[in-house]
PDB file of C-alpha atoms in Angstrom:
ATOM      1  CA  MET A1373      -0.070  10.613  -0.566  1.00 85.00           C
ATOM      2  CA  ARG A1374      -0.728  12.006   2.907  1.00 88.00           C
ATOM      3  CA  ARG A1375      -4.773  11.468   1.871  1.00 90.00           C
ATOM      4  CA  LEU A1376      -4.396   8.183   1.125  1.00 91.00           C
ATOM      5  CA  PHE A1377      -2.452   6.954   3.800  1.00 94.00           C
ATOM      6  CA  GLY A1378      -5.187   8.826   6.279  1.00 94.00           C
ATOM      7  CA  GLU A1379      -7.961   6.795   4.384  1.00 96.00           C
ATOM      8  CA  PRO A1380      -6.679   3.053   3.767  1.00 96.00           C
ATOM      9  CA  GLN A1381     -10.079   1.822   3.138  1.00 96.00           C
ATOM     10  CA  ARG A1382     -10.489   4.475  -0.056  1.00 96.00           C
ATOM     11  CA  TRP A1383      -7.231   3.588  -1.046  1.00 96.00           C
ATOM     12  CA  ARG A1384      -7.848  -0.261  -1.320  1.00 97.00           C
ATOM     13  CA  GLY A1385     -11.170   0.358  -2.679  1.00 97.00           C
ATOM     14  CA  LEU A1386      -9.382   2.228  -5.724  1.00 96.00           C
ATOM     15  CA  MET A1387      -6.953  -0.515  -6.259  1.00 96.00           C
ATOM     16  CA  GLN A1388      -9.922  -3.204  -6.092  1.00 97.00           C
ATOM     17  CA  ALA A1389     -11.748  -0.737  -8.402  1.00 97.00           C
ATOM     18  CA  TYR A1390      -8.758  -0.803 -11.046  1.00 96.00           C
ATOM     19  CA  LEU A1391      -8.307  -4.413 -10.801  1.00 96.00           C
ATOM     20  CA  ASP A1392     -11.815  -5.388 -11.526  1.00 96.00           C
ATOM     21  CA  LEU A1393     -11.790  -3.234 -14.609  1.00 96.00           C
ATOM     22  CA  ALA A1394      -8.700  -5.344 -15.508  1.00 96.00           C
ATOM     23  CA  PHE A1395     -10.512  -8.384 -14.946  1.00 96.00           C
ATOM     24  CA  LYS A1396     -13.430  -7.395 -17.649  1.00 96.00           C
ATOM     25  CA  HIS A1397     -10.512  -6.799 -20.740  1.00 96.00           C
ATOM     26  CA  PRO A1398     -10.874  -9.715 -22.813  1.00 96.00           C
ATOM     27  CA  ALA A1399      -7.221 -10.484 -22.858  1.00 95.00           C
ATOM     28  CA  VAL A1400      -7.048 -11.017 -19.113  1.00 94.00           C
ATOM     29  CA  LYS A1401      -8.399 -14.152 -17.751  1.00 94.00           C
ATOM     30  CA  HIS A1402     -10.597 -13.506 -14.799  1.00 92.00           C
ATOM     31  CA  GLY A1403      -9.269 -14.206 -11.296  1.00 91.00           C
ATOM     32  CA  LEU A1404      -5.648 -14.230 -12.522  1.00 95.00           C
ATOM     33  CA  ALA A1405      -3.362 -10.961 -11.906  1.00 96.00           C
ATOM     34  CA  ALA A1406      -0.152  -9.679 -10.679  1.00 96.00           C
ATOM     35  CA  ALA A1407       0.892  -6.181  -9.631  1.00 96.00           C
ATOM     36  CA  ILE A1408       4.344  -4.279  -9.755  1.00 97.00           C
ATOM     37  CA  GLY A1409       4.755  -0.785  -8.280  1.00 97.00           C
ATOM     38  CA  TYR A1410       7.453   1.432  -7.433  1.00 95.00           C
ATOM     39  CA  CYS A1411       7.485   3.999  -4.327  1.00 92.00           C
ATOM     40  CA  LEU A1412       3.973   4.793  -3.826  1.00 94.00           C
ATOM     41  CA  GLY A1413       2.902   1.609  -6.546  1.00 96.00           C
ATOM     42  CA  GLY A1414       4.790  -0.721  -4.702  1.00 95.00           C
ATOM     43  CA  GLN A1415       3.028   0.300  -1.259  1.00 95.00           C
ATOM     44  CA  SER A1416      -0.360   0.322  -3.682  1.00 96.00           C
ATOM     45  CA  CYS A1417       0.691  -3.604  -4.176  1.00 97.00           C
ATOM     46  CA  LEU A1418       1.136  -4.076  -0.576  1.00 96.00           C
ATOM     47  CA  GLU A1419      -2.214  -2.326   0.208  1.00 96.00           C
ATOM     48  CA  GLN A1420      -3.754  -5.089  -2.185  1.00 97.00           C
ATOM     49  CA  LEU A1421      -2.193  -8.058  -0.644  1.00 96.00           C
ATOM     50  CA  ARG A1422      -3.338  -6.804   3.142  1.00 96.00           C
ATOM     51  CA  ALA A1423      -6.854  -5.705   1.499  1.00 97.00           C
ATOM     52  CA  GLY A1424      -7.183  -9.697   0.189  1.00 97.00           C
ATOM     53  CA  GLN A1425      -7.288  -8.738  -3.310  1.00 97.00           C
ATOM     54  CA  PRO A1426      -7.574 -11.782  -5.770  1.00 96.00           C
ATOM     55  CA  VAL A1427      -3.616 -11.560  -7.191  1.00 97.00           C
ATOM     56  CA  GLN A1428      -1.072 -13.924  -7.274  1.00 97.00           C
ATOM     57  CA  ALA A1429       1.597 -12.291  -7.202  1.00 98.00           C
ATOM     58  CA  ILE A1430       3.039  -8.745  -6.295  1.00 98.00           C
ATOM     59  CA  SER A1431       6.277  -6.746  -6.632  1.00 98.00           C
ATOM     60  CA  SER A1432       7.184  -3.905  -4.862  1.00 96.00           C
ATOM     61  CA  PHE A1433      10.605  -1.694  -5.363  1.00 95.00           C
ATOM     62  CA  HIS A1434      11.117   1.084  -2.765  1.00 91.00           C
ATOM     63  CA  GLY A1435       7.789   0.672  -1.265  1.00 91.00           C
ATOM     64  CA  LEU A1436       7.559   1.392   2.543  1.00 90.00           C
ATOM     65  CA  LEU A1437       6.639  -1.700   4.376  1.00 91.00           C
ATOM     66  CA  HIS A1438       3.787   0.410   6.206  1.00 91.00           C
ATOM     67  CA  SER A1439       1.452   2.841   5.264  1.00 91.00           C
ATOM     68  CA  ARG A1440       1.272   5.159   7.984  1.00 94.00           C
ATOM     69  CA  PRO A1441       0.992   8.818   6.980  1.00 95.00           C
ATOM     70  CA  THR A1442       3.519  11.929   8.188  1.00 94.00           C
ATOM     71  CA  THR A1443       2.194  13.997  10.984  1.00 94.00           C
ATOM     72  CA  GLU A1444       0.234  16.718  10.686  1.00 92.00           C
ATOM     73  CA  GLU A1445       2.991  19.247  12.168  1.00 95.00           C
ATOM     74  CA  GLU A1446       4.917  18.030   9.476  1.00 95.00           C
ATOM     75  CA  PRO A1447       3.389  16.770   6.506  1.00 92.00           C
ATOM     76  CA  PHE A1448       6.505  16.600   4.181  1.00 92.00           C
ATOM     77  CA  ASN A1449       9.006  15.149   6.324  1.00 92.00           C
ATOM     78  CA  SER A1450       8.849  11.422   5.392  1.00 89.00           C
ATOM     79  CA  LEU A1451      10.736  10.699   8.395  1.00 89.00           C
ATOM     80  CA  ARG A1452       8.043  11.813  10.577  1.00 93.00           C
ATOM     81  CA  ARG A1453       5.406   9.701  10.576  1.00 94.00           C
ATOM     82  CA  MET A1454       2.241   9.023  13.120  1.00 95.00           C
ATOM     83  CA  PRO A1455       3.155   6.436  15.815  1.00 95.00           C
ATOM     84  CA  LYS A1456       2.099   3.140  15.401  1.00 94.00           C
ATOM     85  CA  GLU A1457      -0.754   3.109  18.329  1.00 96.00           C
ATOM     86  CA  GLU A1458      -2.295   6.424  16.672  1.00 95.00           C
ATOM     87  CA  TYR A1459      -2.604   5.118  13.296  1.00 95.00           C
ATOM     88  CA  GLN A1460      -3.772   1.632  14.469  1.00 95.00           C
ATOM     89  CA  SER A1461      -6.178   3.752  17.080  1.00 95.00           C
ATOM     90  CA  LYS A1462      -7.667   6.394  14.495  1.00 94.00           C
ATOM     91  CA  ILE A1463      -7.238   4.771  10.912  1.00 95.00           C
ATOM     92  CA  ALA A1464      -6.146   1.137  10.066  1.00 93.00           C
ATOM     93  CA  VAL A1465      -8.547  -0.960   8.598  1.00 95.00           C
ATOM     94  CA  PRO A1466      -8.225  -4.734   9.275  1.00 95.00           C
ATOM     95  CA  ASN A1467      -5.754  -6.783   7.229  1.00 96.00           C
ATOM     96  CA  VAL A1468      -7.353  -9.845   5.498  1.00 95.00           C
ATOM     97  CA  TYR A1469      -4.261 -10.854   3.051  1.00 95.00           C
ATOM     98  CA  THR A1470      -4.220 -12.793   0.062  1.00 93.00           C
ATOM     99  CA  SER A1471      -3.000 -16.296   0.763  1.00 93.00           C
ATOM    100  CA  GLY A1472      -1.009 -17.979  -1.497  1.00 94.00           C
ATOM    101  CA  CYS A1473       0.720 -14.969  -3.512  1.00 97.00           C
ATOM    102  CA  ARG A1474       4.217 -14.497  -4.074  1.00 98.00           C
ATOM    103  CA  VAL A1475       5.788 -11.238  -2.593  1.00 97.00           C
ATOM    104  CA  LEU A1476       8.987  -9.666  -3.968  1.00 97.00           C
ATOM    105  CA  ILE A1477      10.245  -6.554  -1.929  1.00 95.00           C
ATOM    106  CA  GLU A1478      12.941  -4.606  -3.070  1.00 94.00           C
ATOM    107  CA  ASN A1479      14.572  -1.813  -1.423  1.00 91.00           C
ATOM    108  CA  GLY A1480      17.939   0.068  -1.315  1.00 85.00           C
ATOM    109  CA  GLU A1481      20.279  -1.114   1.571  1.00 83.00           C
ATOM    110  CA  HIS A1482      20.958   2.596   2.875  1.00 80.00           C
ATOM    111  CA  ASP A1483      17.105   3.769   2.278  1.00 80.00           C
ATOM    112  CA  GLN A1484      16.138   5.232   6.115  1.00 78.00           C
ATOM    113  CA  GLU A1485      12.533   4.786   5.492  1.00 77.00           C
ATOM    114  CA  VAL A1486      11.948   1.047   4.706  1.00 71.00           C
TER     115      VAL A1486
END
């Protein structure tokens, strides 16, 4: 996961590639899509939204509201994340957001990571 978080352009590109493949399927109406995900899948849905991908609805279950990677010193400690300022200056890509997309975000009340 840390690798994906550190390469948001690549991550968003993967999600767009999967969406493009879905639109090629004969049972799918091109341009109409929704996404649902749990944990990393929920974060992936939020990245689709941030990237402006053509989704009309997303539902994220237990997906973090940010995509900052863990620190290099403690890569497996999910509570130690790269500071916002460092993320913005070194990694972040512009957000363009999907307008008109309906968003449902579900997270546990006692989830300390959200």
